[in-house]
Short mmCIF file of C-alpha atoms in Angstrom, two decimals:
data_model
loop_
_atom_site.label_atom_id
_atom_site.label_comp_id
_atom_site.label_asym_id
_atom_site.label_seq_id
_atom_site.Cartn_x
_atom_site.Cartn_y
_atom_site.Cartn_z
CA ASP R 1 -0.03 -0.05 0.01
CA THR R 2 1.62 3.23 -1.12
CA GLU R 3 -1.30 5.51 -0.48
CA VAL R 4 -1.20 8.93 1.14
CA THR R 5 -4.58 10.47 1.70
CA GLN R 6 -5.48 14.07 2.11
CA THR R 7 -8.68 15.90 3.19
CA PRO R 8 -10.44 17.88 2.09
CA LYS R 9 -10.08 17.58 -1.67
CA HIS R 10 -11.17 21.20 -2.19
CA LEU R 11 -11.34 24.12 0.16
CA VAL R 12 -12.65 27.65 -0.22
CA MET R 13 -11.97 30.03 2.60
CA GLY R 14 -12.03 33.81 3.37
CA MET R 15 -9.10 35.68 4.54
CA THR R 16 -10.32 35.73 8.08
CA ASN R 17 -11.08 31.99 8.33
CA LYS R 18 -9.13 29.39 10.16
CA LYS R 19 -9.01 25.93 8.52
CA SER R 20 -6.82 22.85 8.63
CA LEU R 21 -5.55 20.47 5.92
CA LYS R 22 -5.12 16.86 6.86
CA CYS R 23 -2.71 14.13 5.59
CA GLU R 24 -2.44 10.52 6.55
CA GLN R 25 -0.27 7.61 5.62
CA HIS R 26 -0.05 4.14 6.97
CA MET R 27 3.11 2.86 5.33
CA GLY R 28 5.21 3.37 8.44
CA HIS R 29 7.05 6.23 6.88
CA ARG R 30 8.87 8.47 9.27
CA ALA R 31 9.24 11.58 7.10
CA MET R 32 6.34 13.65 5.93
CA TYR R 33 6.28 16.82 3.76
CA TRP R 34 4.04 19.68 2.84
CA TYR R 35 4.43 21.17 -0.75
CA LYS R 36 2.71 24.09 -2.35
CA GLN R 37 2.15 23.97 -6.13
CA LYS R 38 0.80 26.84 -8.25
CA ALA R 39 -0.44 26.22 -11.76
CA LYS R 40 2.17 25.32 -14.27
CA LYS R 41 4.89 25.33 -11.58
CA PRO R 42 6.86 22.62 -9.84
CA PRO R 43 5.99 21.72 -6.21
CA GLU R 44 7.66 24.01 -3.61
CA LEU R 45 8.70 22.49 -0.41
CA MET R 46 7.18 24.15 2.67
CA PHE R 47 7.91 21.84 5.61
CA VAL R 48 9.54 18.53 6.37
CA TYR R 49 8.85 16.46 9.49
CA SER R 50 11.32 13.80 10.44
CA TYR R 51 10.42 11.36 13.17
CA GLU R 52 7.50 13.72 14.18
CA LYS R 53 9.74 16.71 14.63
CA LEU R 54 9.93 19.67 12.32
CA SER R 55 13.29 19.51 10.53
CA ILE R 56 12.85 21.91 7.63
CA ASN R 57 10.82 25.11 7.39
CA GLU R 58 11.49 26.78 4.06
CA SER R 59 10.83 30.34 5.40
CA VAL R 60 7.15 29.80 5.19
CA PRO R 61 4.94 32.64 6.61
CA SER R 62 3.52 32.05 10.03
CA ARG R 63 -0.05 32.06 8.62
CA PHE R 64 0.81 28.43 7.84
CA SER R 65 1.32 26.26 10.82
CA PRO R 66 2.21 22.58 10.58
CA GLU R 67 1.52 19.98 13.13
CA CYS R 68 2.48 16.31 13.33
CA PRO R 69 0.33 14.67 16.04
CA ASN R 70 1.80 11.22 15.40
CA SER R 71 3.81 9.33 12.90
CA SER R 72 0.85 8.78 10.57
CA LEU R 73 -0.72 12.12 10.55
CA LEU R 74 0.31 15.59 9.38
CA ASN R 75 -1.82 18.71 9.56
CA LEU R 76 -1.44 22.15 8.13
CA HIS R 77 -3.27 24.92 10.00
CA LEU R 78 -4.27 27.91 7.91
CA HIS R 79 -5.11 31.30 9.41
CA ALA R 80 -5.46 34.75 7.78
CA LEU R 81 -4.43 33.61 4.37
CA GLN R 82 -4.10 35.87 1.35
CA PRO R 83 -5.61 35.21 -2.19
CA GLU R 84 -2.09 34.50 -3.44
CA ASP R 85 -1.98 31.47 -1.13
CA SER R 86 -4.52 29.76 -3.46
CA ALA R 87 -2.82 26.67 -4.81
CA LEU R 88 -2.69 22.84 -4.63
CA TYR R 89 -1.31 21.74 -1.30
CA LEU R 90 0.47 18.44 -1.54
CA CYS R 91 1.41 16.15 1.25
CA ALA R 92 4.15 13.48 0.65
CA SER R 93 5.85 10.89 2.85
CA SER R 94 9.01 8.81 2.54
CA GLN R 95 10.52 5.89 4.45
CA ASP R 96 12.82 8.22 6.34
CA PRO R 97 14.21 11.70 5.93
CA LEU R 98 16.91 10.44 3.47
CA GLY R 99 14.32 8.14 1.93
CA GLU R 100 14.72 8.18 -1.78
CA THR R 101 11.12 7.80 -2.79
CA GLN R 102 8.47 10.32 -1.88
CA TYR R 103 4.88 9.35 -2.33
CA PHE R 104 2.42 12.14 -2.91
CA GLY R 105 -1.15 12.41 -1.80
CA PRO R 106 -3.83 13.62 -4.15
CA GLY R 107 -3.67 17.17 -2.83
CA THR R 108 -6.03 19.74 -1.51
CA ARG R 109 -6.95 22.54 -3.95
CA LEU R 110 -7.30 25.72 -1.87
CA LEU R 111 -9.00 28.92 -2.92
CA VAL R 112 -8.70 31.98 -0.73
CA LEU R 113 -11.28 34.65 -1.37
CA GLN C 1 21.56 28.17 -5.55
CA LYS C 2 21.01 24.48 -6.51
CA GLU C 3 19.04 24.23 -9.73
CA VAL C 4 17.36 21.69 -11.83
CA GLU C 5 16.66 22.72 -15.37
CA GLN C 6 14.24 21.26 -17.87
CA ASN C 7 12.83 22.44 -21.14
CA SER C 8 9.22 23.53 -20.49
CA GLY C 9 7.99 22.31 -23.85
CA PRO C 10 5.54 21.44 -25.03
CA LEU C 11 7.27 18.48 -26.61
CA SER C 12 5.11 16.95 -29.29
CA VAL C 13 5.79 13.27 -30.26
CA PRO C 14 3.78 11.06 -32.61
CA GLU C 15 2.05 8.04 -31.08
CA GLY C 16 4.35 5.06 -31.17
CA ALA C 17 7.57 7.10 -31.29
CA ILE C 18 10.19 7.52 -28.62
CA ALA C 19 9.76 10.62 -26.35
CA SER C 20 13.07 11.92 -24.93
CA LEU C 21 12.96 14.17 -21.87
CA ASN C 22 16.04 15.83 -20.59
CA CYS C 23 17.13 17.43 -17.26
CA THR C 24 20.38 19.04 -16.04
CA TYR C 25 21.31 19.85 -12.49
CA SER C 26 23.84 22.19 -10.94
CA ASP C 27 24.80 20.48 -7.67
CA ARG C 28 27.64 17.93 -8.43
CA GLY C 29 27.01 16.29 -5.08
CA SER C 30 23.49 15.22 -5.93
CA GLN C 31 22.92 11.64 -5.13
CA SER C 32 19.50 10.45 -6.50
CA PHE C 33 17.39 11.34 -9.35
CA PHE C 34 13.72 10.93 -9.98
CA TRP C 35 11.11 11.37 -12.73
CA TYR C 36 7.55 12.15 -11.78
CA ARG C 37 4.61 12.33 -14.06
CA GLN C 38 1.81 14.81 -13.39
CA TYR C 39 -1.43 14.94 -15.15
CA SER C 40 -3.30 18.28 -15.11
CA GLY C 41 -4.97 18.91 -11.81
CA LYS C 42 -3.52 15.69 -10.24
CA SER C 43 -0.60 15.11 -7.86
CA PRO C 44 2.90 13.94 -9.08
CA GLU C 45 3.31 10.19 -9.52
CA LEU C 46 6.83 8.66 -9.26
CA ILE C 47 7.59 6.66 -12.42
CA MET C 48 11.47 6.12 -12.19
CA PHE C 49 14.37 6.75 -10.01
CA ILE C 50 18.04 6.17 -10.70
CA TYR C 51 21.20 6.44 -8.53
CA SER C 52 24.01 5.11 -10.67
CA ASN C 53 25.51 6.14 -13.95
CA GLY C 54 24.04 4.38 -16.90
CA ASP C 55 20.64 3.23 -17.86
CA LYS C 56 17.75 1.83 -15.90
CA GLU C 57 14.78 0.33 -17.69
CA ASP C 58 11.27 -0.29 -16.44
CA GLY C 59 8.80 -1.37 -19.09
CA ARG C 60 8.52 1.33 -21.62
CA PHE C 61 10.55 3.81 -19.57
CA THR C 62 14.33 4.16 -19.52
CA ALA C 63 16.17 6.57 -17.19
CA GLN C 64 19.67 7.51 -18.14
CA LEU C 65 22.18 9.26 -15.82
CA ASN C 66 25.45 10.81 -16.54
CA LYS C 67 26.92 12.33 -13.41
CA ALA C 68 30.02 13.71 -15.12
CA SER C 69 27.83 15.77 -17.38
CA GLN C 70 25.21 16.42 -14.65
CA TYR C 71 22.55 15.19 -16.93
CA VAL C 72 19.57 12.81 -16.54
CA SER C 73 17.06 11.81 -19.17
CA LEU C 74 13.82 9.82 -19.52
CA LEU C 75 13.03 7.92 -22.68
CA ILE C 76 9.51 6.66 -23.27
CA ARG C 77 9.25 4.02 -25.95
CA ASP C 78 6.02 3.29 -27.98
CA SER C 79 4.48 6.61 -26.79
CA GLN C 80 0.79 6.48 -26.04
CA PRO C 81 -1.74 9.24 -25.80
CA SER C 82 -2.01 8.42 -22.12
CA ASP C 83 1.64 9.52 -21.69
CA SER C 84 0.61 13.14 -22.32
CA ALA C 85 1.40 14.89 -19.11
CA THR C 86 3.99 17.10 -17.40
CA TYR C 87 7.16 15.24 -16.49
CA LEU C 88 9.07 16.62 -13.51
CA CYS C 89 12.64 15.87 -12.91
CA ALA C 90 13.68 15.85 -9.28
CA VAL C 91 17.16 15.67 -7.77
CA ARG C 92 18.19 14.95 -4.23
CA GLY C 93 20.93 16.82 -2.60
CA ASP C 94 21.99 16.74 0.99
CA ASP C 95 18.70 17.24 2.67
CA LYS C 96 15.89 17.67 0.30
CA ILE C 97 14.60 17.07 -3.22
CA ILE C 98 14.61 19.88 -5.72
CA PHE C 99 12.12 19.81 -8.56
CA GLY C 100 12.66 21.14 -12.10
CA LYS C 101 9.87 23.14 -13.68
CA GLY C 102 8.71 20.25 -15.74
CA THR C 103 8.36 19.40 -19.46
CA ARG C 104 4.87 19.17 -20.93
CA LEU C 105 4.73 16.20 -23.24
CA HIS C 106 2.04 15.88 -25.85
CA ILE C 107 1.61 12.61 -27.71
CA LEU C 108 0.00 13.15 -31.11
CA PRO C 109 -2.59 10.38 -32.10
#
């Protein structure tokens, strides 16, 4: 099973809303990632969690707040977003932080109004 | 600044022909190389990875790596319309994977 699941599939939110994106994997992977992808652009790394600890933050604005409650779950809390934050948010996981193969979830398409 | 370069395309290839996708990278210390396929509106899907110089074949796909030239390529034999997608080259350095901007491939029926 190489499945990474993400919810919701689509999200529309206003700039004053608070929402959360969820990601789950049951492959026993110990590294999980959040990426942001705009149309016709490659995925941009946002955060890396390694063994449930934040190991990389790519200078992401504080209106994005990641959380790793356990080794299978990864959340991304959203607050006071801007319209330019509208994008496809992708979660991925790999066996470990040096794991060669990252498996992507289907993504959450976010629209900020 | 570590970079991964790809021609954005579109690359148009007749059905049944060989599609050749190319990628260059700047970090000579890069260790692992990946090709992802991404259909419009979908998430990237890993199709090949390669670590060592030379060729690696998997079905209709062949990845080629030349570390001296800092060059990695993907060949798709017997191209099918379902191969039409954006192909992302990704390179692993010390601590993270860097993606190229992708090449749009269009297989002409």
